[in-house]
Amino acid sequence: LDLGVTSSSERDRIDAIALQALEEDEHYCLARADLVIAHTEVAAAELARRSVVAPVAVVPAGVDIDMFDWEPVAPKATRRLVFVGTVGPGRGIRLLLGAFRQLLDYFALARLALVGPVEAGFAPYLQQAIERLRLGRHVDVLGPVDREDIPRLMGAADLGICPWAPDPDRQPLAAPSL
């Protein structure tokens, strides 16, 4: 059980009914957990105060914030969007490419970078969709990059994209629904 969002952290942000449901879910999970992960010592102390039976491990959040401390970039004429993650079916890429095609109607000077590994066998479908949507000169499929380069790529972007849209049929991009 990873307590990223708790009834304590959300108390002032949600209504009473939602808070009660969150507290009940939290209690149910804590009572049945084999291990509870807390991101800070303060959170671990809160769990101890609640008499949580399962062992509590303190595991700091997995992002090195200092890597993302970059200098401001001067505005540019070309809008830059970046997607970072695995590129493949069921990842929202279909939605992303279609939406980006529509965006080009408003911002002709726009580029989309797809950063991350392309799932095995997916590259031909991706390329076909890019060509069918006439996105060739606007989309850069960068593939996997060094972890240290991610902040620079994100810092140069105007917008980070995380579509992660449900795609239950996991059909390749060649499907006519695009």
Short mmCIF file of N, CA and C in Angstrom, two decimals:
data_model
loop_
_atom_site.label_atom_id
_atom_site.label_comp_id
_atom_site.label_asym_id
_atom_site.label_seq_id
_atom_site.Cartn_x
_atom_site.Cartn_y
_atom_site.Cartn_z
N LEU A 1 0.86 -1.18 0.00
CA LEU A 1 0.00 0.00 0.00
C LEU A 1 0.90 1.23 0.00
N ASP A 2 0.68 2.12 -0.92
CA ASP A 2 1.43 3.37 -1.03
C ASP A 2 0.46 4.50 -0.70
N LEU A 3 0.72 5.21 0.38
CA LEU A 3 -0.18 6.28 0.81
C LEU A 3 0.23 7.62 0.24
N GLY A 4 0.04 7.82 -1.06
CA GLY A 4 0.36 9.09 -1.68
C GLY A 4 -0.70 10.14 -1.39
N VAL A 5 -1.95 9.71 -1.35
CA VAL A 5 -3.07 10.59 -1.04
C VAL A 5 -3.77 9.98 0.16
N THR A 6 -3.89 10.73 1.23
CA THR A 6 -4.51 10.20 2.45
C THR A 6 -5.64 11.11 2.90
N SER A 7 -6.42 10.59 3.82
CA SER A 7 -7.51 11.41 4.37
C SER A 7 -6.93 12.64 5.07
N SER A 8 -5.73 12.51 5.64
CA SER A 8 -5.10 13.66 6.29
C SER A 8 -4.71 14.73 5.29
N SER A 9 -4.15 14.31 4.15
CA SER A 9 -3.69 15.28 3.17
C SER A 9 -4.84 15.91 2.38
N GLU A 10 -5.97 15.24 2.32
CA GLU A 10 -7.09 15.72 1.51
C GLU A 10 -8.21 16.35 2.33
N ARG A 11 -8.07 16.37 3.63
CA ARG A 11 -9.15 16.82 4.52
C ARG A 11 -9.75 18.17 4.11
N ASP A 12 -8.93 19.13 3.70
CA ASP A 12 -9.43 20.46 3.36
C ASP A 12 -9.75 20.61 1.88
N ARG A 13 -9.59 19.54 1.10
CA ARG A 13 -9.75 19.64 -0.35
C ARG A 13 -11.00 18.97 -0.89
N ILE A 14 -11.61 18.08 -0.11
CA ILE A 14 -12.76 17.34 -0.63
C ILE A 14 -13.93 17.45 0.32
N ASP A 15 -15.12 17.13 -0.18
CA ASP A 15 -16.32 17.26 0.64
C ASP A 15 -16.40 16.13 1.67
N ALA A 16 -17.30 16.26 2.62
CA ALA A 16 -17.39 15.33 3.74
C ALA A 16 -17.70 13.90 3.30
N ILE A 17 -18.53 13.72 2.31
CA ILE A 17 -18.89 12.37 1.85
C ILE A 17 -17.68 11.69 1.20
N ALA A 18 -16.97 12.43 0.37
CA ALA A 18 -15.77 11.87 -0.27
C ALA A 18 -14.70 11.59 0.77
N LEU A 19 -14.57 12.47 1.76
CA LEU A 19 -13.58 12.27 2.82
C LEU A 19 -13.90 11.01 3.62
N GLN A 20 -15.17 10.81 3.94
CA GLN A 20 -15.55 9.61 4.69
C GLN A 20 -15.26 8.35 3.88
N ALA A 21 -15.55 8.38 2.58
CA ALA A 21 -15.26 7.22 1.72
C ALA A 21 -13.76 6.96 1.66
N LEU A 22 -12.96 8.03 1.56
CA LEU A 22 -11.50 7.89 1.53
C LEU A 22 -10.99 7.30 2.84
N GLU A 23 -11.52 7.77 3.97
CA GLU A 23 -11.12 7.24 5.26
C GLU A 23 -11.45 5.76 5.40
N GLU A 24 -12.64 5.37 4.93
CA GLU A 24 -13.04 3.96 5.00
C GLU A 24 -12.15 3.09 4.11
N ASP A 25 -11.88 3.56 2.91
CA ASP A 25 -10.99 2.82 2.01
C ASP A 25 -9.59 2.70 2.60
N GLU A 26 -9.12 3.79 3.16
CA GLU A 26 -7.79 3.83 3.77
C GLU A 26 -7.71 2.84 4.93
N HIS A 27 -8.71 2.84 5.80
CA HIS A 27 -8.74 1.94 6.94
C HIS A 27 -8.76 0.48 6.47
N TYR A 28 -9.57 0.19 5.47
CA TYR A 28 -9.68 -1.17 4.91
C TYR A 28 -8.32 -1.63 4.39
N CYS A 29 -7.66 -0.78 3.61
CA CYS A 29 -6.37 -1.14 3.02
C CYS A 29 -5.29 -1.29 4.09
N LEU A 30 -5.24 -0.35 5.04
CA LEU A 30 -4.22 -0.41 6.09
C LEU A 30 -4.38 -1.66 6.95
N ALA A 31 -5.59 -2.08 7.18
CA ALA A 31 -5.84 -3.27 8.00
C ALA A 31 -5.40 -4.55 7.29
N ARG A 32 -5.32 -4.53 5.98
CA ARG A 32 -4.99 -5.74 5.22
C ARG A 32 -3.63 -5.70 4.53
N ALA A 33 -2.90 -4.60 4.67
CA ALA A 33 -1.62 -4.43 3.97
C ALA A 33 -0.54 -5.31 4.57
N ASP A 34 0.33 -5.82 3.71
CA ASP A 34 1.51 -6.55 4.15
C ASP A 34 2.67 -5.59 4.41
N LEU A 35 2.66 -4.47 3.69
CA LEU A 35 3.69 -3.45 3.80
C LEU A 35 3.06 -2.12 3.42
N VAL A 36 3.40 -1.06 4.15
CA VAL A 36 2.92 0.27 3.84
C VAL A 36 4.13 1.13 3.51
N ILE A 37 4.05 1.85 2.39
CA ILE A 37 5.14 2.72 1.97
C ILE A 37 4.77 4.15 2.29
N ALA A 38 5.65 4.82 3.02
CA ALA A 38 5.48 6.25 3.33
C ALA A 38 6.63 6.98 2.66
N HIS A 39 6.35 8.16 2.12
CA HIS A 39 7.37 8.90 1.40
C HIS A 39 8.23 9.79 2.30
N THR A 40 7.79 9.99 3.53
CA THR A 40 8.56 10.83 4.46
C THR A 40 8.49 10.22 5.86
N GLU A 41 9.42 10.65 6.71
CA GLU A 41 9.40 10.22 8.12
C GLU A 41 8.14 10.74 8.82
N VAL A 42 7.69 11.93 8.42
CA VAL A 42 6.48 12.51 9.01
C VAL A 42 5.28 11.60 8.72
N ALA A 43 5.18 11.12 7.48
CA ALA A 43 4.09 10.21 7.12
C ALA A 43 4.20 8.90 7.89
N ALA A 44 5.42 8.40 8.06
CA ALA A 44 5.62 7.17 8.82
C ALA A 44 5.17 7.36 10.27
N ALA A 45 5.49 8.53 10.84
CA ALA A 45 5.07 8.82 12.21
C ALA A 45 3.54 8.87 12.32
N GLU A 46 2.89 9.43 11.31
CA GLU A 46 1.42 9.48 11.30
C GLU A 46 0.85 8.07 11.27
N LEU A 47 1.46 7.19 10.49
CA LEU A 47 0.99 5.81 10.43
C LEU A 47 1.20 5.11 11.78
N ALA A 48 2.31 5.38 12.44
CA ALA A 48 2.56 4.79 13.76
C ALA A 48 1.52 5.29 14.75
N ARG A 49 1.16 6.58 14.64
CA ARG A 49 0.14 7.16 15.52
C ARG A 49 -1.19 6.44 15.34
N ARG A 50 -1.45 5.98 14.14
CA ARG A 50 -2.70 5.26 13.83
C ARG A 50 -2.61 3.78 14.20
N SER A 51 -1.49 3.35 14.73
CA SER A 51 -1.29 1.96 15.14
C SER A 51 -1.41 0.99 13.97
N VAL A 52 -0.80 1.32 12.86
CA VAL A 52 -0.79 0.44 11.70
C VAL A 52 0.02 -0.80 12.06
N VAL A 53 -0.52 -1.97 11.81
CA VAL A 53 0.12 -3.23 12.17
C VAL A 53 1.22 -3.62 11.19
N ALA A 54 1.00 -3.38 9.91
CA ALA A 54 1.98 -3.78 8.88
C ALA A 54 3.27 -2.98 9.03
N PRO A 55 4.39 -3.55 8.59
CA PRO A 55 5.63 -2.78 8.61
C PRO A 55 5.51 -1.55 7.69
N VAL A 56 6.17 -0.46 8.09
CA VAL A 56 6.15 0.77 7.31
C VAL A 56 7.57 1.03 6.80
N ALA A 57 7.69 1.19 5.48
CA ALA A 57 8.98 1.50 4.88
C ALA A 57 8.94 2.95 4.40
N VAL A 58 9.98 3.69 4.70
CA VAL A 58 10.09 5.07 4.22
C VAL A 58 10.88 5.02 2.92
N VAL A 59 10.21 5.37 1.82
CA VAL A 59 10.83 5.38 0.49
C VAL A 59 10.56 6.75 -0.11
N PRO A 60 11.60 7.57 -0.22
CA PRO A 60 11.40 8.91 -0.80
C PRO A 60 10.84 8.82 -2.22
N ALA A 61 10.14 9.87 -2.62
CA ALA A 61 9.58 9.92 -3.98
C ALA A 61 10.72 9.70 -4.99
N GLY A 62 10.42 9.03 -6.09
CA GLY A 62 11.45 8.61 -7.04
C GLY A 62 11.87 9.65 -8.05
N VAL A 63 11.74 10.91 -7.76
CA VAL A 63 12.15 11.95 -8.70
C VAL A 63 13.20 12.83 -8.04
N ASP A 64 14.31 13.02 -8.72
CA ASP A 64 15.35 13.93 -8.25
C ASP A 64 14.97 15.34 -8.72
N ILE A 65 14.36 16.09 -7.85
CA ILE A 65 13.85 17.41 -8.20
C ILE A 65 14.94 18.31 -8.77
N ASP A 66 16.16 18.19 -8.26
CA ASP A 66 17.25 19.05 -8.73
C ASP A 66 17.54 18.85 -10.22
N MET A 67 17.25 17.67 -10.76
CA MET A 67 17.46 17.43 -12.19
C MET A 67 16.57 18.34 -13.04
N PHE A 68 15.46 18.79 -12.47
CA PHE A 68 14.50 19.58 -13.22
C PHE A 68 14.61 21.07 -12.94
N ASP A 69 15.72 21.49 -12.39
CA ASP A 69 15.95 22.90 -12.10
C ASP A 69 16.75 23.51 -13.25
N TRP A 70 16.06 24.07 -14.23
CA TRP A 70 16.73 24.62 -15.40
C TRP A 70 16.46 26.11 -15.50
N GLU A 71 17.21 26.75 -16.34
CA GLU A 71 17.05 28.18 -16.56
C GLU A 71 15.86 28.43 -17.48
N PRO A 72 15.17 29.54 -17.30
CA PRO A 72 14.06 29.86 -18.19
C PRO A 72 14.53 29.96 -19.64
N VAL A 73 13.65 29.57 -20.55
CA VAL A 73 13.97 29.59 -21.98
C VAL A 73 13.22 30.75 -22.62
N ALA A 74 13.87 31.44 -23.54
CA ALA A 74 13.22 32.55 -24.24
C ALA A 74 12.07 32.01 -25.08
N PRO A 75 10.98 32.75 -25.17
CA PRO A 75 9.84 32.30 -25.99
C PRO A 75 10.27 32.06 -27.44
N LYS A 76 9.66 31.07 -28.05
CA LYS A 76 9.98 30.74 -29.44
C LYS A 76 8.71 30.73 -30.27
N ALA A 77 8.87 30.90 -31.56
CA ALA A 77 7.72 30.92 -32.46
C ALA A 77 7.07 29.54 -32.57
N THR A 78 7.88 28.49 -32.53
CA THR A 78 7.36 27.13 -32.66
C THR A 78 6.95 26.60 -31.30
N ARG A 79 5.71 26.15 -31.20
CA ARG A 79 5.21 25.52 -29.97
C ARG A 79 5.79 24.12 -29.90
N ARG A 80 6.33 23.76 -28.76
CA ARG A 80 6.94 22.43 -28.59
C ARG A 80 6.17 21.65 -27.54
N LEU A 81 5.73 20.45 -27.93
CA LEU A 81 5.03 19.54 -27.04
C LEU A 81 5.89 18.30 -26.90
N VAL A 82 5.85 17.68 -25.72
CA VAL A 82 6.66 16.48 -25.51
C VAL A 82 5.85 15.42 -24.76
N PHE A 83 5.97 14.20 -25.24
CA PHE A 83 5.41 13.02 -24.57
C PHE A 83 6.59 12.18 -24.13
N VAL A 84 6.64 11.79 -22.87
CA VAL A 84 7.71 10.94 -22.36
C VAL A 84 7.07 9.68 -21.80
N GLY A 85 7.45 8.53 -22.37
CA GLY A 85 6.92 7.26 -21.91
C GLY A 85 7.04 6.23 -23.01
N THR A 86 6.50 5.05 -22.77
CA THR A 86 6.52 4.01 -23.78
C THR A 86 5.52 4.36 -24.87
N VAL A 87 5.95 4.25 -26.11
CA VAL A 87 5.10 4.56 -27.26
C VAL A 87 4.58 3.23 -27.80
N GLY A 88 3.27 3.04 -27.68
CA GLY A 88 2.68 1.78 -28.14
C GLY A 88 1.18 1.82 -28.01
N PRO A 89 0.51 0.74 -28.43
CA PRO A 89 -0.95 0.70 -28.33
C PRO A 89 -1.39 0.74 -26.87
N GLY A 90 -2.54 1.33 -26.63
CA GLY A 90 -3.06 1.42 -25.28
C GLY A 90 -2.41 2.48 -24.42
N ARG A 91 -1.60 3.34 -25.02
CA ARG A 91 -0.88 4.38 -24.27
C ARG A 91 -1.42 5.77 -24.54
N GLY A 92 -2.48 5.89 -25.33
CA GLY A 92 -3.04 7.19 -25.64
C GLY A 92 -2.39 7.86 -26.84
N ILE A 93 -1.54 7.15 -27.55
CA ILE A 93 -0.85 7.73 -28.70
C ILE A 93 -1.84 8.07 -29.81
N ARG A 94 -2.85 7.24 -29.99
CA ARG A 94 -3.89 7.48 -30.99
C ARG A 94 -4.57 8.82 -30.71
N LEU A 95 -4.96 9.02 -29.48
CA LEU A 95 -5.61 10.28 -29.07
C LEU A 95 -4.65 11.46 -29.24
N LEU A 96 -3.41 11.27 -28.84
CA LEU A 96 -2.42 12.33 -28.92
C LEU A 96 -2.18 12.78 -30.35
N LEU A 97 -1.97 11.85 -31.27
CA LEU A 97 -1.70 12.23 -32.67
C LEU A 97 -2.91 12.92 -33.29
N GLY A 98 -4.10 12.42 -33.02
CA GLY A 98 -5.31 13.05 -33.55
C GLY A 98 -5.50 14.46 -33.02
N ALA A 99 -5.26 14.64 -31.73
CA ALA A 99 -5.40 15.97 -31.12
C ALA A 99 -4.32 16.91 -31.64
N PHE A 100 -3.11 16.39 -31.83
CA PHE A 100 -2.03 17.22 -32.35
C PHE A 100 -2.33 17.66 -33.77
N ARG A 101 -2.93 16.78 -34.56
CA ARG A 101 -3.33 17.15 -35.93
C ARG A 101 -4.29 18.35 -35.87
N GLN A 102 -5.24 18.33 -34.93
CA GLN A 102 -6.19 19.43 -34.79
C GLN A 102 -5.48 20.70 -34.30
N LEU A 103 -4.52 20.55 -33.41
CA LEU A 103 -3.78 21.69 -32.89
C LEU A 103 -3.07 22.44 -34.01
N LEU A 104 -2.59 21.70 -35.00
CA LEU A 104 -1.87 22.33 -36.11
C LEU A 104 -2.76 23.28 -36.91
N ASP A 105 -4.09 23.13 -36.81
CA ASP A 105 -4.99 24.07 -37.46
C ASP A 105 -4.91 25.46 -36.82
N TYR A 106 -4.48 25.51 -35.55
CA TYR A 106 -4.39 26.78 -34.82
C TYR A 106 -2.95 27.28 -34.69
N PHE A 107 -2.02 26.34 -34.58
CA PHE A 107 -0.61 26.67 -34.43
C PHE A 107 0.18 25.92 -35.49
N ALA A 108 0.32 26.50 -36.65
CA ALA A 108 1.01 25.82 -37.75
C ALA A 108 2.46 25.54 -37.40
N LEU A 109 3.03 26.37 -36.55
CA LEU A 109 4.41 26.16 -36.13
C LEU A 109 4.43 25.41 -34.80
N ALA A 110 4.23 24.10 -34.88
CA ALA A 110 4.23 23.26 -33.69
C ALA A 110 4.97 21.96 -33.99
N ARG A 111 5.63 21.43 -32.96
CA ARG A 111 6.34 20.16 -33.07
C ARG A 111 6.00 19.32 -31.85
N LEU A 112 5.91 18.02 -32.10
CA LEU A 112 5.64 17.05 -31.04
C LEU A 112 6.81 16.08 -30.99
N ALA A 113 7.38 15.91 -29.81
CA ALA A 113 8.46 14.93 -29.62
C ALA A 113 7.90 13.75 -28.84
N LEU A 114 8.07 12.56 -29.38
CA LEU A 114 7.70 11.32 -28.69
C LEU A 114 9.00 10.74 -28.14
N VAL A 115 9.14 10.79 -26.83
CA VAL A 115 10.38 10.38 -26.17
C VAL A 115 10.12 9.10 -25.39
N GLY A 116 10.83 8.06 -25.75
CA GLY A 116 10.70 6.79 -25.05
C GLY A 116 10.73 5.64 -26.02
N PRO A 117 10.87 4.44 -25.49
CA PRO A 117 10.95 3.27 -26.36
C PRO A 117 9.64 3.04 -27.10
N VAL A 118 9.76 2.61 -28.36
CA VAL A 118 8.59 2.23 -29.15
C VAL A 118 8.42 0.73 -28.98
N GLU A 119 7.22 0.31 -28.56
CA GLU A 119 6.97 -1.12 -28.34
C GLU A 119 7.29 -1.92 -29.59
N ALA A 120 7.78 -3.13 -29.38
CA ALA A 120 8.15 -4.03 -30.48
C ALA A 120 6.99 -4.19 -31.45
N GLY A 121 7.25 -4.02 -32.73
CA GLY A 121 6.24 -4.19 -33.77
C GLY A 121 5.33 -3.00 -33.98
N PHE A 122 5.47 -1.97 -33.17
CA PHE A 122 4.56 -0.83 -33.24
C PHE A 122 5.04 0.26 -34.18
N ALA A 123 6.33 0.31 -34.45
CA ALA A 123 6.91 1.38 -35.27
C ALA A 123 6.24 1.53 -36.64
N PRO A 124 5.95 0.44 -37.37
CA PRO A 124 5.30 0.62 -38.67
C PRO A 124 3.92 1.26 -38.56
N TYR A 125 3.16 0.89 -37.53
CA TYR A 125 1.83 1.47 -37.33
C TYR A 125 1.93 2.94 -36.96
N LEU A 126 2.90 3.27 -36.14
CA LEU A 126 3.12 4.65 -35.75
C LEU A 126 3.49 5.49 -36.97
N GLN A 127 4.42 5.02 -37.75
CA GLN A 127 4.85 5.75 -38.95
C GLN A 127 3.70 5.91 -39.92
N GLN A 128 2.90 4.87 -40.08
CA GLN A 128 1.74 4.93 -40.99
C GLN A 128 0.75 5.99 -40.51
N ALA A 129 0.50 6.04 -39.22
CA ALA A 129 -0.44 7.04 -38.68
C ALA A 129 0.11 8.45 -38.86
N ILE A 130 1.40 8.63 -38.62
CA ILE A 130 2.02 9.95 -38.79
C ILE A 130 1.89 10.40 -40.25
N GLU A 131 2.12 9.49 -41.18
CA GLU A 131 1.99 9.83 -42.60
C GLU A 131 0.54 10.10 -42.98
N ARG A 132 -0.39 9.26 -42.51
CA ARG A 132 -1.80 9.43 -42.85
C ARG A 132 -2.35 10.76 -42.35
N LEU A 133 -1.87 11.18 -41.18
CA LEU A 133 -2.32 12.46 -40.61
C LEU A 133 -1.49 13.65 -41.08
N ARG A 134 -0.55 13.40 -41.98
CA ARG A 134 0.32 14.44 -42.52
C ARG A 134 1.06 15.19 -41.41
N LEU A 135 1.65 14.42 -40.50
CA LEU A 135 2.37 14.99 -39.37
C LEU A 135 3.89 14.85 -39.50
N GLY A 136 4.36 14.29 -40.61
CA GLY A 136 5.77 13.95 -40.77
C GLY A 136 6.75 15.03 -40.37
N ARG A 137 6.54 16.26 -40.81
CA ARG A 137 7.51 17.32 -40.49
C ARG A 137 7.25 17.96 -39.13
N HIS A 138 6.24 17.47 -38.42
CA HIS A 138 5.88 18.04 -37.13
C HIS A 138 6.14 17.10 -35.94
N VAL A 139 6.41 15.82 -36.23
CA VAL A 139 6.57 14.84 -35.15
C VAL A 139 7.98 14.25 -35.19
N ASP A 140 8.64 14.26 -34.04
CA ASP A 140 9.96 13.65 -33.89
C ASP A 140 9.82 12.44 -32.97
N VAL A 141 10.10 11.26 -33.50
CA VAL A 141 10.10 10.04 -32.69
C VAL A 141 11.54 9.85 -32.23
N LEU A 142 11.83 10.24 -31.00
CA LEU A 142 13.20 10.24 -30.50
C LEU A 142 13.63 8.90 -29.93
N GLY A 143 12.68 8.02 -29.61
CA GLY A 143 13.05 6.75 -29.01
C GLY A 143 13.55 6.96 -27.59
N PRO A 144 14.21 5.93 -27.03
CA PRO A 144 14.71 6.08 -25.66
C PRO A 144 15.86 7.09 -25.61
N VAL A 145 15.89 7.85 -24.54
CA VAL A 145 16.98 8.81 -24.32
C VAL A 145 17.52 8.58 -22.91
N ASP A 146 18.72 9.08 -22.66
CA ASP A 146 19.30 8.97 -21.32
C ASP A 146 18.42 9.69 -20.32
N ARG A 147 18.30 9.12 -19.15
CA ARG A 147 17.49 9.69 -18.09
C ARG A 147 17.87 11.14 -17.80
N GLU A 148 19.15 11.43 -17.90
CA GLU A 148 19.63 12.79 -17.61
C GLU A 148 19.17 13.80 -18.65
N ASP A 149 18.77 13.33 -19.84
CA ASP A 149 18.32 14.24 -20.90
C ASP A 149 16.84 14.61 -20.78
N ILE A 150 16.08 13.86 -20.00
CA ILE A 150 14.64 14.10 -19.87
C ILE A 150 14.34 15.52 -19.38
N PRO A 151 14.99 16.01 -18.32
CA PRO A 151 14.69 17.37 -17.88
C PRO A 151 14.93 18.42 -18.96
N ARG A 152 16.01 18.26 -19.72
CA ARG A 152 16.31 19.23 -20.78
C ARG A 152 15.21 19.21 -21.83
N LEU A 153 14.77 18.03 -22.23
CA LEU A 153 13.70 17.92 -23.24
C LEU A 153 12.39 18.52 -22.70
N MET A 154 12.09 18.24 -21.45
CA MET A 154 10.87 18.79 -20.86
C MET A 154 10.97 20.30 -20.69
N GLY A 155 12.17 20.78 -20.31
CA GLY A 155 12.36 22.21 -20.12
C GLY A 155 12.24 23.00 -21.40
N ALA A 156 12.57 22.37 -22.54
CA ALA A 156 12.47 23.05 -23.83
C ALA A 156 11.05 23.03 -24.38
N ALA A 157 10.17 22.27 -23.76
CA ALA A 157 8.79 22.14 -24.25
C ALA A 157 7.90 23.22 -23.67
N ASP A 158 6.88 23.56 -24.44
CA ASP A 158 5.84 24.46 -23.95
C ASP A 158 4.78 23.70 -23.17
N LEU A 159 4.66 22.40 -23.50
CA LEU A 159 3.61 21.59 -22.88
C LEU A 159 4.05 20.15 -22.83
N GLY A 160 3.89 19.52 -21.67
CA GLY A 160 4.14 18.10 -21.52
C GLY A 160 2.82 17.36 -21.68
N ILE A 161 2.84 16.27 -22.41
CA ILE A 161 1.61 15.53 -22.72
C ILE A 161 1.64 14.17 -22.03
N CYS A 162 0.56 13.83 -21.37
CA CYS A 162 0.38 12.50 -20.75
C CYS A 162 -1.01 12.01 -21.08
N PRO A 163 -1.26 11.55 -22.31
CA PRO A 163 -2.63 11.20 -22.66
C PRO A 163 -3.17 10.00 -21.91
N TRP A 164 -2.42 8.94 -21.78
CA TRP A 164 -2.82 7.72 -21.08
C TRP A 164 -4.31 7.45 -21.15
N ALA A 165 -4.89 7.61 -22.32
CA ALA A 165 -6.32 7.39 -22.51
C ALA A 165 -6.64 5.92 -22.56
N PRO A 166 -7.78 5.52 -22.04
CA PRO A 166 -8.16 4.11 -22.14
C PRO A 166 -8.25 3.71 -23.61
N ASP A 167 -7.72 2.57 -23.91
CA ASP A 167 -7.75 2.04 -25.27
C ASP A 167 -7.95 0.54 -25.15
N PRO A 168 -9.16 0.12 -24.69
CA PRO A 168 -9.37 -1.27 -24.32
C PRO A 168 -9.12 -2.28 -25.44
N ASP A 169 -9.33 -1.86 -26.70
CA ASP A 169 -9.13 -2.83 -27.77
C ASP A 169 -7.67 -2.98 -28.15
N ARG A 170 -6.81 -2.04 -27.70
CA ARG A 170 -5.37 -2.05 -27.98
C ARG A 170 -5.08 -2.31 -29.45
N GLN A 171 -5.93 -1.79 -30.33
CA GLN A 171 -5.71 -1.94 -31.76
C GLN A 171 -4.56 -1.04 -32.18
N PRO A 172 -3.80 -1.46 -33.18
CA PRO A 172 -2.71 -0.60 -33.67
C PRO A 172 -3.25 0.68 -34.27
N LEU A 173 -2.37 1.64 -34.43
CA LEU A 173 -2.76 2.93 -34.96
C LEU A 173 -3.35 2.85 -36.36
N ALA A 174 -3.15 1.75 -37.06
CA ALA A 174 -3.66 1.61 -38.42
C ALA A 174 -5.18 1.43 -38.41
N ALA A 175 -5.78 1.25 -37.24
CA ALA A 175 -7.23 1.06 -37.18
C ALA A 175 -7.95 2.28 -37.73
N PRO A 176 -9.11 2.09 -38.38
CA PRO A 176 -9.80 3.21 -39.02
C PRO A 176 -10.35 4.23 -38.03
N SER A 177 -10.38 3.95 -36.73
CA SER A 177 -10.96 4.89 -35.78
C SER A 177 -10.12 6.14 -35.56
N LEU A 178 -8.91 6.16 -36.11
CA LEU A 178 -8.05 7.32 -35.90
C LEU A 178 -8.52 8.51 -36.69
#
